[in-house]
């Protein structure tokens, strides 16, 4: 198994854990506050991780250039915008439609990667990405929140446009992070990813601190009061990001984000084995498509 594959699967698992903890926080703070916890409680761990690599791992700090700071800033801002757009969908009655459209992130990441980094895609990779996307979209309609006809007829509705925009920003973020890490040069993939992660997380924390102070002044202290849960959010979020950044430094961001959809398989498995929820035919079809697409991506 190639290193990026194992690292991506670990990232998907840790992201699932972080999301579960953030859901607990949403009962105590605002959506922005729960998002803020992801950054403010993650950046100390990111700095400790970077410090550990330099102090005990024998790594030297990279020398960032203007290109690095540009890509890091764009990636960090894009990730915040993408998350905000995705969260905003929950205020719409038919938010499931928009959420499904946000899953076009994988295809958009591939296209953005070609434009910005000239990252090539094999025919097998294209097939795998499209099949896994079909699996994700199938899972999106499996619970009957909306049907296939509604999905196909709603391309230009507000929720669909927000969902597509969210996917676009997630794609820009992923490719920008890969570009930032690669711009550091050298052969130290781990230190490149760690340095990028630390810089981006600090910038995101500062940006969101300013936003909350101006727009939601009580939320910063509300987040601090939930430090026990927020600490778990920050640690799991940092570990997930460290894995994402490392994987995307090693491999085309489109491949990484496509494989990262195994997160849905973890969710499906947890529902089946721990909560005894029985899947319907559409859900099983979606999982099989997702697994098939991932296998084609890896074997191709």
XYZ file of C-alpha atoms in Angstrom:
300
model
C 0.000 0.000 0.000
C 1.329 3.424 -0.938
C 1.905 5.835 1.937
C -0.583 8.448 0.712
C -3.388 5.879 0.717
C -2.913 4.915 4.372
C -2.490 8.562 5.389
C -5.676 9.591 3.546
C -7.727 6.819 5.173
C -6.413 7.947 8.582
C -7.361 11.544 7.705
C -10.913 10.500 6.810
C -11.304 8.586 10.078
C -9.987 11.473 12.185
C -12.212 13.922 10.312
C -15.193 11.766 11.192
C -14.190 11.927 14.857
C -13.773 15.708 14.721
C -17.179 16.146 13.097
C -18.839 14.069 15.818
C -17.280 16.239 18.521
C -18.261 19.446 16.704
C -21.862 18.257 16.607
C -21.780 18.067 20.416
C -20.426 21.617 20.556
C -23.224 23.011 18.371
C -25.638 22.577 21.287
C -23.462 24.912 23.371
C -22.149 27.524 20.919
C -23.048 29.010 17.546
C -22.088 27.400 14.254
C -19.289 29.944 13.869
C -18.149 29.159 17.388
C -17.973 25.436 16.684
C -15.988 26.177 13.515
C -13.689 28.517 15.444
C -12.899 25.760 17.969
C -11.521 23.691 15.118
C -8.816 26.322 14.560
C -8.141 27.965 17.917
C -7.691 24.643 19.729
C -5.796 23.115 16.810
C -3.036 25.655 16.220
C -1.184 24.951 19.528
C -1.044 21.260 18.591
C 0.077 22.176 15.068
C 2.914 24.283 16.494
C 3.870 21.500 18.928
C 3.898 19.004 16.051
C 6.140 21.283 14.003
C 8.387 21.924 17.002
C 8.674 18.208 17.692
C 9.750 17.497 14.132
C 12.492 20.140 14.280
C 13.654 19.417 17.839
C 13.498 15.627 17.910
C 13.010 14.521 14.305
C 16.092 16.149 12.861
C 14.120 18.243 10.373
C 15.012 21.795 9.392
C 12.380 24.482 9.000
C 11.661 25.244 5.326
C 12.351 28.721 3.959
C 8.951 30.051 2.826
C 8.771 32.222 -0.260
C 6.148 34.622 -1.592
C 4.475 31.834 -3.538
C 4.050 29.818 -0.339
C 2.392 32.665 1.556
C 0.098 33.380 -1.360
C -1.103 29.794 -1.719
C -1.367 29.320 2.069
C -3.498 32.465 2.432
C -5.754 31.516 -0.480
C -6.146 27.953 0.803
C -6.936 29.049 4.341
C -9.487 31.647 3.248
C -11.087 29.236 0.763
C -11.523 26.602 3.470
C -13.276 29.093 5.771
C -15.586 30.264 2.958
C -16.337 26.679 1.926
C -17.264 25.712 5.473
C -19.401 28.831 5.948
C -21.306 28.151 2.705
C -21.863 24.531 3.653
C -23.134 25.483 7.107
C -25.414 28.160 5.611
C -27.264 25.450 3.680
C -28.810 24.184 6.898
C -30.959 27.314 7.086
C -32.801 26.203 3.928
C -35.651 23.727 4.066
C -34.267 21.802 1.088
C -30.651 21.978 2.275
C -30.037 18.322 1.339
C -30.038 19.275 -2.347
C -27.304 21.857 -1.853
C -25.293 19.537 0.366
C -25.351 16.903 -2.378
C -24.085 19.434 -4.912
C -21.179 20.305 -2.586
C -19.970 16.738 -3.159
C -18.923 17.810 -6.663
C -15.800 18.975 -4.811
C -13.843 15.953 -6.067
C -14.434 16.733 -9.731
C -13.811 20.429 -9.187
C -10.580 19.669 -7.323
C -9.394 17.649 -10.308
C -10.145 20.487 -12.728
C -8.589 23.149 -10.475
C -5.490 20.969 -10.018
C -5.073 20.709 -13.783
C -5.364 24.489 -14.192
C -3.151 25.572 -11.271
C -0.588 22.774 -10.976
C -0.966 20.906 -14.275
C -1.564 17.757 -12.216
C -2.305 14.986 -14.715
C -5.167 12.501 -14.342
C -5.195 9.021 -15.842
C -8.349 7.706 -17.510
C -8.732 5.207 -14.659
C -8.516 8.041 -12.136
C -11.188 10.039 -13.975
C -13.450 6.975 -14.063
C -12.837 6.268 -10.381
C -13.577 9.853 -9.351
C -16.818 9.978 -11.364
C -18.035 6.584 -10.096
C -17.256 7.453 -6.468
C -19.060 10.780 -6.964
C -22.088 8.881 -8.252
C -21.918 6.781 -5.083
C -21.814 9.857 -2.850
C -24.752 11.464 -4.660
C -26.705 8.198 -4.416
C -26.135 8.146 -0.662
C -27.326 11.756 -0.515
C -30.777 10.777 -1.817
C -30.959 7.443 0.011
C -32.881 8.738 3.033
C -35.636 10.161 0.859
C -34.834 13.801 1.668
C -35.299 14.481 -2.030
C -35.572 12.367 -5.160
C -33.424 12.069 -8.263
C -35.815 14.193 -10.352
C -35.604 17.036 -7.818
C -31.827 16.772 -7.839
C -31.550 16.914 -11.634
C -34.061 19.761 -11.997
C -32.529 22.017 -9.358
C -29.161 22.927 -10.896
C -29.859 26.663 -10.891
C -31.703 26.973 -7.599
C -30.114 28.903 -4.738
C -29.288 25.854 -2.622
C -27.633 24.108 -5.571
C -25.541 27.172 -6.411
C -24.424 27.509 -2.778
C -23.528 23.821 -2.689
C -21.523 24.043 -5.912
C -19.767 27.179 -4.635
C -18.887 25.349 -1.432
C -17.393 22.502 -3.459
C -15.442 25.011 -5.537
C -13.902 26.631 -2.469
C -13.054 23.221 -0.986
C -11.349 22.355 -4.274
C -9.401 25.637 -4.314
C -8.385 25.002 -0.717
C -7.100 21.477 -1.371
C -5.096 22.441 -4.459
C -3.728 25.582 -2.778
C -2.500 23.585 0.209
C -0.735 21.155 -2.115
C 0.788 24.064 -4.051
C 1.937 25.778 -0.844
C 3.654 22.625 0.447
C 5.306 21.884 -2.886
C 6.565 25.476 -3.187
C 8.757 24.918 -0.126
C 10.921 22.517 -2.131
C 13.236 19.935 -0.655
C 12.622 16.262 -0.021
C 11.033 16.519 3.431
C 7.359 15.876 2.717
C 6.497 15.588 6.409
C 8.120 18.890 7.408
C 6.687 20.665 4.340
C 3.174 19.561 5.279
C 3.660 20.346 8.979
C 5.004 23.825 8.276
C 2.121 24.574 5.901
C -0.408 23.291 8.428
C 1.024 25.422 11.252
C 1.075 28.602 9.173
C -2.426 28.115 7.758
C -3.968 27.233 11.118
C -2.492 30.310 12.779
C -3.765 32.543 9.955
C -7.240 30.995 10.147
C -7.345 31.436 13.923
C -6.441 35.114 13.638
C -8.990 35.706 10.880
C -11.829 33.993 12.737
C -10.895 35.684 16.032
C -11.288 39.083 14.373
C -14.570 38.034 12.746
C -16.102 36.703 15.970
C -14.924 39.713 17.960
C -16.695 42.034 15.522
C -19.789 39.995 14.599
C -20.370 37.568 17.493
C -18.513 39.068 20.460
C -19.771 36.599 23.057
C -18.800 33.485 21.143
C -15.065 33.482 21.868
C -15.671 33.113 25.615
C -18.465 30.623 24.945
C -15.981 28.456 23.046
C -13.420 28.785 25.853
C -16.015 27.562 28.370
C -16.488 24.373 26.340
C -12.759 23.661 26.405
C -13.136 19.986 27.299
C -14.990 19.149 24.079
C -13.159 21.853 22.107
C -9.816 20.299 23.065
C -10.900 17.063 21.415
C -12.104 18.983 18.370
C -8.774 20.782 18.102
C -6.600 17.685 18.557
C -8.561 15.436 16.198
C -8.857 18.297 13.707
C -5.124 18.964 13.774
C -4.275 15.268 13.328
C -6.752 15.008 10.439
C -5.310 18.129 8.803
C -1.752 16.868 9.275
C -2.729 13.703 7.426
C -4.588 15.616 4.668
C -1.678 18.016 4.139
C 0.873 15.199 4.053
C -1.204 13.114 1.640
C -1.775 16.094 -0.664
C 1.943 16.866 -0.671
C 2.631 13.288 -1.746
C -0.180 12.914 -4.275
C -2.531 14.785 -6.617
C -5.145 16.553 -4.452
C -7.986 15.141 -6.585
C -6.887 11.570 -5.829
C -6.649 12.354 -2.119
C -10.068 14.015 -1.889
C -11.682 11.205 -3.892
C -10.204 8.523 -1.641
C -11.123 10.635 1.386
C -14.766 9.881 0.678
C -14.217 6.557 2.480
C -15.302 8.699 5.454
C -18.862 7.905 4.341
C -18.071 4.190 4.538
C -16.954 4.656 8.162
C -20.237 6.442 8.904
C -22.213 3.699 7.161
C -20.355 0.960 9.077
C -20.893 2.713 12.426
C -24.622 3.016 11.732
C -24.831 -0.683 10.865
C -22.671 -2.245 13.591
C -23.189 0.116 16.529
C -26.678 1.535 15.987
C -28.155 -1.527 14.241
C -29.586 0.616 11.449
C -30.517 -1.493 8.443
C -29.561 0.064 5.066
C -32.024 0.273 2.202
C -31.313 -0.716 -1.393
C -30.297 2.808 -2.455
C -27.812 3.088 0.419
C -26.228 -0.263 -0.445
C -26.008 0.779 -4.105
C -24.324 4.056 -3.120
C -21.764 2.308 -0.928
C -20.961 -0.216 -3.671
C -20.492 2.584 -6.212
C -18.265 4.471 -3.771
C -16.156 1.402 -3.026
C -15.965 0.549 -6.743
C -14.833 4.060 -7.633
C -12.155 4.041 -4.938
C -10.858 0.628 -6.088
C -10.648 1.815 -9.704
C -8.818 4.941 -8.533
C -6.279 2.905 -6.548
C -5.800 0.010 -8.961
C -5.621 2.329 -11.968
